[in-house]
Amino acid sequence: MKRPSKRFFLLLVALTWSALPAFAHIGSPDVFLEGNAGPYKLFVTVRVPQVIPGVAEIEIRSESNDVSAIRIAPMQLTGPGSQYPPAPEAAERSKNDPQFFRTSVWLMEFGSLQVRIEADGTNGPGLLAVPIPAIAQRTLPMQKSLGALLFILMIVLSLAMVSIAAAAVREGNLAPGAAAPAAREQRVRFAAGIAAFVVAAVLSVGGLWWRADARQYASHIYAPPEIEAVISLENQLVLRAKPIRMTSGNPRRPADWINFNDLILDHEHWMHLFLIRSPGMDAFWHLHPQRASSGSFTQKLPAMPAGHYQIFADVVLSSGFPVTLVGQIDLPSAIAGTPLTGDDSGTDANPIPSETGARAERPLPDGGRMIWERDGQPLEAGVPLMLRFRVTDSSGNAARDLEPYMGMAAHAAIVRSDGSVFAHVHPTGSVPMASFELAQASLPASLAESAHGSMDMKQMTAGKVAPEISIPYGFPKAGLYRIFVQVKRSGQIQTAFFDAIVK
Ligand SMILES: [Cu+2]
C-alpha cells in the first residue's frame, strides 16, 4: 500500500483552504509574552475575551521563586487613559505552585489596551506592561433554553396584561358577588383591544431597541481587514487596504482605524508581508514592502513559482494596535523576480514535511539542521507552551553562527492549514516589538528605570544568538498547522518548515 500521508495532507489542505471565507479571522487573539518586570522574568498568557466588555483570564509564571505578589491593572495603551491606572488587583498565587499566579480582569472597551503587571519580591518592585488588542470576535447567541423560557414568559405576561385590562373594565366597580351586566361586554372588548395594542407596541419598540443594540455591537466585531494586491510592471506587487464596507456608519468600527498613514515601525519596517502558497503551504516569503506616496505599498517580488498565494500583511497602528490584513494573489506563471535583499527572506526549496512525531528535523541550505524538540506530549489547543528549536551546523554540532534577524533570535509564522489562523511570533512572544515598546514607554517615570519592563533577550546577548530557541505560544484550536521558523546564520536567512497536529 502506498503511504497516504503526504497526499492526504494535500487533499485535506485543499479541501479546507477552498472553504476559507473572505472573513477569515486570523484567529489567534490570545497574548503570549516573555518579559522582565524589573528583576523578575515572567511568562504571561492573556486569554482575551471573545466579547467586549468581557473578562480576560491572565496567567503568569515567574521563572524564579522570589516573586511574592503580583498585581494587575488594565488600561489604555496610549493616550490620556494610559496615565491614570485604576487601582491594581492582586493576582491569586497557586497553592501547589508558588511561581504561578492567576487572575481575571474586565476589559470594558475596544481598542489598544494594556495590562500593567506589578511584581513584588525579594529584589524589590518590577513593572511590565503587556499590550492587549481588545476586539469583539463574535456576538454570543442567547441560549436556546433561555430564549424559549423568555418567550413563554413574554406570552404569559402579555396575555395577563390584556386580561387584567379586560377584568378591570368588566368587574372593577361591581358589588361583591354581583354578575357583570351583559351591556358591558362591548366596553370590555374595546379595553382588551386597546391593551393588546399597547402591549404589542411596547414589544415592537423593545424589539427595535434590542436589534439596534445588537447591530451596534455587531459593528464592533472584528473581521480582519482585506488587502488588495495586484502585480504592476514586472515583478512589482502593489498592495492597498480595501475600503471597509460601512454597515452601521459607526466610526469606531475597528477596521476603520486602519489607515496606512497612521502606522509605526515594527522591527524597522512599516509592514511585514507574508506570502504563502496555498493550498500546499510549500512556498513561503517574508518580505518588507516600501511605503508608496498614495497610501499603498510596493514590493519587488523574488523568483516565485506559479500558484495561488495567501497574503498576511502585519502592520502596527500608532495606537500600538497590531493589525494583520489578509488577501490573495494568483501568479499564473512563475516569475523570474529579483534576488532577495536586506531582511527579505523565504524559500520554496524546503521539502514538504510529512512526519509530525515527537522530534522533527529539517535540513538547512548549508548542510546544517533545525530540530524541533518536543516532549512527546500531544499538542493541545488552548494550552500555553514553549516551542523549542535547536540549530546545528553541517557537522551536527550546535551552530555558533546565529545572528539576530531583525532584532530577534528567530521569527516564526504559524499558519493553520485552512488559513484561519495566522500568528507571527518570536522568542519574546506574540506581541509586536513596536507595541511592546509603546507599552513600556507608558510606564510611570517615577519608578527606577531598572524596575521597568523589557523584552526577554536572554536568547540573544551582545549580538550573539544561542542555537536553542524557545517561542511561547498556544494553538487556539485543533487542526493541522505549519510552523515556518526563520533564523539568520552568517548573514544568511534560513527558513525551516514544521508540521503540527493539534488536538
Ligand atoms: Cu518577526
PDB file of C-alpha atoms in Angstrom, residues 61-252:
ATOM      1  CA  ARG A  61       4.537  32.158  35.587  1.00  0.00           C
ATOM      2  CA  SER A  62       7.607  33.574  37.238  1.00  0.00           C
ATOM      3  CA  GLU A  63      10.891  31.948  36.308  1.00  0.00           C
ATOM      4  CA  SER A  64      12.276  32.410  39.796  1.00  0.00           C
ATOM      5  CA  ASN A  65      10.703  31.773  43.192  1.00  0.00           C
ATOM      6  CA  ASP A  66      11.458  35.240  44.597  1.00  0.00           C
ATOM      7  CA  VAL A  67       8.208  36.861  43.453  1.00  0.00           C
ATOM      8  CA  SER A  68       5.850  37.175  46.410  1.00  0.00           C
ATOM      9  CA  ALA A  69       2.955  39.155  44.947  1.00  0.00           C
ATOM     10  CA  ILE A  70       1.590  40.238  41.584  1.00  0.00           C
ATOM     11  CA  ARG A  71      -0.983  42.959  41.000  1.00  0.00           C
ATOM     12  CA  ILE A  72      -2.681  43.760  37.722  1.00  0.00           C
ATOM     13  CA  ALA A  73      -4.457  46.779  36.254  1.00  0.00           C
ATOM     14  CA  PRO A  74      -5.991  47.081  32.778  1.00  0.00           C
ATOM     15  CA  MET A  75      -5.904  50.436  30.961  1.00  0.00           C
ATOM     16  CA  GLN A  76      -5.419  52.045  27.577  1.00  0.00           C
ATOM     17  CA  LEU A  77      -2.078  51.525  25.885  1.00  0.00           C
ATOM     18  CA  THR A  78      -1.646  55.119  24.716  1.00  0.00           C
ATOM     19  CA  GLY A  79      -3.338  58.459  25.221  1.00  0.00           C
ATOM     20  CA  PRO A  80      -4.683  60.030  28.415  1.00  0.00           C
ATOM     21  CA  GLY A  81      -6.157  56.692  29.537  1.00  0.00           C
ATOM     22  CA  SER A  82      -2.647  55.309  29.941  1.00  0.00           C
ATOM     23  CA  GLN A  83      -1.716  57.978  32.508  1.00  0.00           C
ATOM     24  CA  TYR A  84      -4.292  57.170  35.166  1.00  0.00           C
ATOM     25  CA  PRO A  85      -4.170  53.495  36.073  1.00  0.00           C
ATOM     26  CA  PRO A  86      -7.050  52.085  38.111  1.00  0.00           C
ATOM     27  CA  ALA A  87      -6.224  50.529  41.474  1.00  0.00           C
ATOM     28  CA  PRO A  88      -4.462  47.252  40.684  1.00  0.00           C
ATOM     29  CA  GLU A  89      -5.939  43.959  41.812  1.00  0.00           C
ATOM     30  CA  ALA A  90      -3.929  41.173  43.364  1.00  0.00           C
ATOM     31  CA  ALA A  91      -3.472  38.001  41.374  1.00  0.00           C
ATOM     32  CA  GLU A  92      -4.053  34.727  43.154  1.00  0.00           C
ATOM     33  CA  ARG A  93      -0.953  32.678  43.848  1.00  0.00           C
ATOM     34  CA  SER A  94      -1.282  28.961  43.233  1.00  0.00           C
ATOM     35  CA  LYS A  95      -1.066  26.885  46.416  1.00  0.00           C
ATOM     36  CA  ASN A  96       0.657  23.977  44.679  1.00  0.00           C
ATOM     37  CA  ASP A  97       2.951  26.072  42.513  1.00  0.00           C
ATOM     38  CA  PRO A  98       4.171  29.269  44.206  1.00  0.00           C
ATOM     39  CA  GLN A  99       5.645  30.538  40.912  1.00  0.00           C
ATOM     40  CA  PHE A 100       2.232  30.549  39.240  1.00  0.00           C
ATOM     41  CA  PHE A 101      -0.246  33.427  39.515  1.00  0.00           C
ATOM     42  CA  ARG A 102      -3.674  33.755  38.036  1.00  0.00           C
ATOM     43  CA  THR A 103      -6.364  36.396  37.877  1.00  0.00           C
ATOM     44  CA  SER A 104      -9.049  37.820  35.638  1.00  0.00           C
ATOM     45  CA  VAL A 105      -9.798  41.411  34.723  1.00  0.00           C
ATOM     46  CA  TRP A 106     -12.691  43.077  32.988  1.00  0.00           C
ATOM     47  CA  LEU A 107     -11.872  44.676  29.642  1.00  0.00           C
ATOM     48  CA  MET A 108     -14.520  47.369  29.278  1.00  0.00           C
ATOM     49  CA  GLU A 109     -13.626  48.936  25.943  1.00  0.00           C
ATOM     50  CA  PHE A 110     -12.455  48.129  22.451  1.00  0.00           C
ATOM     51  CA  GLY A 111      -9.084  49.047  21.097  1.00  0.00           C
ATOM     52  CA  SER A 112      -5.471  49.156  22.083  1.00  0.00           C
ATOM     53  CA  LEU A 113      -5.268  48.291  25.772  1.00  0.00           C
ATOM     54  CA  GLN A 114      -2.593  47.057  28.140  1.00  0.00           C
ATOM     55  CA  VAL A 115      -2.450  45.190  31.396  1.00  0.00           C
ATOM     56  CA  ARG A 116       0.121  46.591  33.762  1.00  0.00           C
ATOM     57  CA  ILE A 117       1.761  43.930  35.896  1.00  0.00           C
ATOM     58  CA  GLU A 118       3.309  44.940  39.216  1.00  0.00           C
ATOM     59  CA  ALA A 119       5.565  42.264  40.627  1.00  0.00           C
ATOM     60  CA  ASP A 120       6.960  42.412  44.134  1.00  0.00           C
ATOM     61  CA  GLY A 121       9.519  40.218  45.792  1.00  0.00           C
ATOM     62  CA  THR A 122      12.886  39.950  47.468  1.00  0.00           C
ATOM     63  CA  ASN A 123      14.523  42.048  44.740  1.00  0.00           C
ATOM     64  CA  GLY A 124      12.149  44.997  45.047  1.00  0.00           C
ATOM     65  CA  PRO A 125       9.338  46.047  42.729  1.00  0.00           C
ATOM     66  CA  GLY A 126       9.108  45.494  38.983  1.00  0.00           C
ATOM     67  CA  LEU A 127       6.685  46.636  36.306  1.00  0.00           C
ATOM     68  CA  LEU A 128       5.775  45.059  32.993  1.00  0.00           C
ATOM     69  CA  ALA A 129       3.194  46.380  30.529  1.00  0.00           C
ATOM     70  CA  VAL A 130       1.562  43.827  28.236  1.00  0.00           C
ATOM     71  CA  PRO A 131      -0.259  45.238  25.188  1.00  0.00           C
ATOM     72  CA  ILE A 132      -3.701  43.738  24.614  1.00  0.00           C
ATOM     73  CA  PRO A 133      -5.605  44.279  21.374  1.00  0.00           C
ATOM     74  CA  ALA A 134      -9.197  44.205  22.655  1.00  0.00           C
ATOM     75  CA  ILE A 135     -11.642  43.271  19.931  1.00  0.00           C
ATOM     76  CA  ALA A 136     -15.024  41.621  19.815  1.00  0.00           C
ATOM     77  CA  GLN A 137     -14.705  38.429  17.851  1.00  0.00           C
ATOM     78  CA  ARG A 138     -18.326  37.466  17.816  1.00  0.00           C
ATOM     79  CA  THR A 139     -21.736  38.014  19.320  1.00  0.00           C
ATOM     80  CA  LEU A 140     -22.685  35.464  21.912  1.00  0.00           C
ATOM     81  CA  PRO A 141     -26.015  33.971  20.861  1.00  0.00           C
ATOM     82  CA  MET A 142     -28.697  33.586  23.520  1.00  0.00           C
ATOM     83  CA  GLN A 143     -29.015  30.059  24.840  1.00  0.00           C
ATOM     84  CA  LYS A 144     -31.968  28.289  23.206  1.00  0.00           C
ATOM     85  CA  SER A 145     -33.493  27.220  26.520  1.00  0.00           C
ATOM     86  CA  LEU A 146     -33.232  30.736  27.948  1.00  0.00           C
ATOM     87  CA  GLY A 147     -34.751  32.152  24.762  1.00  0.00           C
ATOM     88  CA  ALA A 148     -37.679  29.696  24.942  1.00  0.00           C
ATOM     89  CA  LEU A 149     -38.270  30.473  28.616  1.00  0.00           C
ATOM     90  CA  LEU A 150     -38.243  34.225  27.968  1.00  0.00           C
ATOM     91  CA  PHE A 151     -40.588  33.798  25.010  1.00  0.00           C
ATOM     92  CA  ILE A 152     -43.104  31.847  27.109  1.00  0.00           C
ATOM     93  CA  LEU A 153     -42.857  34.445  29.887  1.00  0.00           C
ATOM     94  CA  MET A 154     -43.452  37.189  27.329  1.00  0.00           C
ATOM     95  CA  ILE A 155     -46.608  35.485  26.035  1.00  0.00           C
ATOM     96  CA  VAL A 156     -47.927  34.854  29.574  1.00  0.00           C
ATOM     97  CA  LEU A 157     -47.209  38.444  30.655  1.00  0.00           C
ATOM     98  CA  SER A 158     -48.804  39.891  27.509  1.00  0.00           C
ATOM     99  CA  LEU A 159     -51.941  37.795  27.915  1.00  0.00           C
ATOM    100  CA  ALA A 160     -52.046  38.719  31.597  1.00  0.00           C
ATOM    101  CA  MET A 161     -51.846  42.441  30.767  1.00  0.00           C
ATOM    102  CA  VAL A 162     -54.764  42.122  28.342  1.00  0.00           C
ATOM    103  CA  SER A 163     -56.879  40.067  30.694  1.00  0.00           C
ATOM    104  CA  ILE A 164     -56.175  42.429  33.609  1.00  0.00           C
ATOM    105  CA  ALA A 165     -57.374  45.355  31.487  1.00  0.00           C
ATOM    106  CA  ALA A 166     -60.474  43.405  30.449  1.00  0.00           C
ATOM    107  CA  ALA A 167     -61.210  42.305  34.007  1.00  0.00           C
ATOM    108  CA  ALA A 168     -60.758  45.843  35.333  1.00  0.00           C
ATOM    109  CA  VAL A 169     -63.390  47.171  32.957  1.00  0.00           C
ATOM    110  CA  ARG A 170     -65.752  44.208  33.414  1.00  0.00           C
ATOM    111  CA  GLU A 171     -65.606  43.787  37.181  1.00  0.00           C
ATOM    112  CA  GLY A 172     -63.790  46.819  38.604  1.00  0.00           C
ATOM    113  CA  ASN A 173     -66.859  48.572  40.052  1.00  0.00           C
ATOM    114  CA  LEU A 174     -69.177  45.631  40.793  1.00  0.00           C
ATOM    115  CA  ALA A 175     -70.503  44.871  44.215  1.00  0.00           C
ATOM    116  CA  PRO A 176     -69.068  41.621  45.620  1.00  0.00           C
ATOM    117  CA  GLY A 177     -70.881  38.569  44.256  1.00  0.00           C
ATOM    118  CA  ALA A 178     -72.745  40.518  41.541  1.00  0.00           C
ATOM    119  CA  ALA A 179     -72.535  39.386  37.916  1.00  0.00           C
ATOM    120  CA  ALA A 180     -71.306  41.797  35.245  1.00  0.00           C
ATOM    121  CA  PRO A 181     -74.131  43.174  33.103  1.00  0.00           C
ATOM    122  CA  ALA A 182     -74.071  41.924  29.514  1.00  0.00           C
ATOM    123  CA  ALA A 183     -74.115  45.532  28.227  1.00  0.00           C
ATOM    124  CA  ARG A 184     -70.541  45.979  29.415  1.00  0.00           C
ATOM    125  CA  GLU A 185     -69.181  43.338  27.006  1.00  0.00           C
ATOM    126  CA  GLN A 186     -68.586  45.848  24.232  1.00  0.00           C
ATOM    127  CA  ARG A 187     -66.555  48.141  26.518  1.00  0.00           C
ATOM    128  CA  VAL A 188     -64.638  45.094  27.798  1.00  0.00           C
ATOM    129  CA  ARG A 189     -63.713  44.055  24.254  1.00  0.00           C
ATOM    130  CA  PHE A 190     -62.706  47.632  23.468  1.00  0.00           C
ATOM    131  CA  ALA A 191     -60.468  47.820  26.558  1.00  0.00           C
ATOM    132  CA  ALA A 192     -58.893  44.428  25.756  1.00  0.00           C
ATOM    133  CA  GLY A 193     -58.209  45.626  22.212  1.00  0.00           C
ATOM    134  CA  ILE A 194     -56.551  48.825  23.447  1.00  0.00           C
ATOM    135  CA  ALA A 195     -54.470  46.827  25.964  1.00  0.00           C
ATOM    136  CA  ALA A 196     -53.399  44.349  23.254  1.00  0.00           C
ATOM    137  CA  PHE A 197     -52.396  47.269  21.025  1.00  0.00           C
ATOM    138  CA  VAL A 198     -50.352  48.910  23.797  1.00  0.00           C
ATOM    139  CA  VAL A 199     -48.632  45.616  24.677  1.00  0.00           C
ATOM    140  CA  ALA A 200     -47.831  44.967  21.002  1.00  0.00           C
ATOM    141  CA  ALA A 201     -46.472  48.497  20.609  1.00  0.00           C
ATOM    142  CA  VAL A 202     -44.254  48.156  23.694  1.00  0.00           C
ATOM    143  CA  LEU A 203     -42.985  44.787  22.443  1.00  0.00           C
ATOM    144  CA  SER A 204     -42.171  46.057  18.965  1.00  0.00           C
ATOM    145  CA  VAL A 205     -40.403  49.167  20.284  1.00  0.00           C
ATOM    146  CA  GLY A 206     -38.447  46.860  22.598  1.00  0.00           C
ATOM    147  CA  GLY A 207     -37.633  44.615  19.643  1.00  0.00           C
ATOM    148  CA  LEU A 208     -36.390  47.583  17.620  1.00  0.00           C
ATOM    149  CA  TRP A 209     -34.234  48.747  20.506  1.00  0.00           C
ATOM    150  CA  TRP A 210     -32.828  45.249  21.007  1.00  0.00           C
ATOM    151  CA  ARG A 211     -31.976  44.864  17.331  1.00  0.00           C
ATOM    152  CA  ALA A 212     -30.444  48.343  17.125  1.00  0.00           C
ATOM    153  CA  ASP A 213     -28.275  47.494  20.106  1.00  0.00           C
ATOM    154  CA  ALA A 214     -27.255  44.171  18.552  1.00  0.00           C
ATOM    155  CA  ARG A 215     -26.428  45.942  15.278  1.00  0.00           C
ATOM    156  CA  GLN A 216     -24.368  48.496  17.125  1.00  0.00           C
ATOM    157  CA  TYR A 217     -22.452  45.713  18.822  1.00  0.00           C
ATOM    158  CA  ALA A 218     -22.084  43.748  15.592  1.00  0.00           C
ATOM    159  CA  SER A 219     -20.449  46.768  14.010  1.00  0.00           C
ATOM    160  CA  HIS A 220     -17.627  46.334  16.521  1.00  0.00           C
ATOM    161  CA  ILE A 221     -16.984  42.721  15.660  1.00  0.00           C
ATOM    162  CA  TYR A 222     -13.544  42.475  14.255  1.00  0.00           C
ATOM    163  CA  ALA A 223     -13.061  40.984  10.833  1.00  0.00           C
ATOM    164  CA  PRO A 224      -9.514  41.078   9.519  1.00  0.00           C
ATOM    165  CA  PRO A 225      -9.297  43.917   7.029  1.00  0.00           C
ATOM    166  CA  GLU A 226      -8.657  42.833   3.472  1.00  0.00           C
ATOM    167  CA  ILE A 227      -5.782  43.867   1.320  1.00  0.00           C
ATOM    168  CA  GLU A 228      -5.873  44.134  -2.426  1.00  0.00           C
ATOM    169  CA  ALA A 229      -2.794  43.000  -4.313  1.00  0.00           C
ATOM    170  CA  VAL A 230      -2.015  43.485  -7.980  1.00  0.00           C
ATOM    171  CA  ILE A 231       1.135  42.913  -9.948  1.00  0.00           C
ATOM    172  CA  SER A 232       2.087  46.013 -11.849  1.00  0.00           C
ATOM    173  CA  LEU A 233       5.083  46.218 -14.126  1.00  0.00           C
ATOM    174  CA  GLU A 234       7.352  43.259 -13.846  1.00  0.00           C
ATOM    175  CA  ASN A 235       7.549  41.517 -10.511  1.00  0.00           C
ATOM    176  CA  GLN A 236       6.216  44.562  -8.708  1.00  0.00           C
ATOM    177  CA  LEU A 237       3.484  43.862  -6.168  1.00  0.00           C
ATOM    178  CA  VAL A 238       1.222  46.775  -5.223  1.00  0.00           C
ATOM    179  CA  LEU A 239      -0.774  46.460  -2.007  1.00  0.00           C
ATOM    180  CA  ARG A 240      -3.654  48.577  -0.803  1.00  0.00           C
ATOM    181  CA  ALA A 241      -6.131  48.083   2.039  1.00  0.00           C
ATOM    182  CA  LYS A 242      -9.625  47.552   0.662  1.00  0.00           C
ATOM    183  CA  PRO A 243     -12.211  50.126   1.661  1.00  0.00           C
ATOM    184  CA  ILE A 244     -14.224  48.942   4.618  1.00  0.00           C
ATOM    185  CA  ARG A 245     -17.900  48.490   3.998  1.00  0.00           C
ATOM    186  CA  MET A 246     -19.712  50.686   6.476  1.00  0.00           C
ATOM    187  CA  THR A 247     -22.683  48.689   7.654  1.00  0.00           C
ATOM    188  CA  SER A 248     -23.583  50.929  10.529  1.00  0.00           C
ATOM    189  CA  GLY A 249     -21.856  54.220   9.947  1.00  0.00           C
ATOM    190  CA  ASN A 250     -20.156  53.712  13.275  1.00  0.00           C
ATOM    191  CA  PRO A 251     -16.736  55.330  13.088  1.00  0.00           C
ATOM    192  CA  ARG A 252     -15.354  53.261  15.948  1.00  0.00           C
TER     193      ARG A 252
END
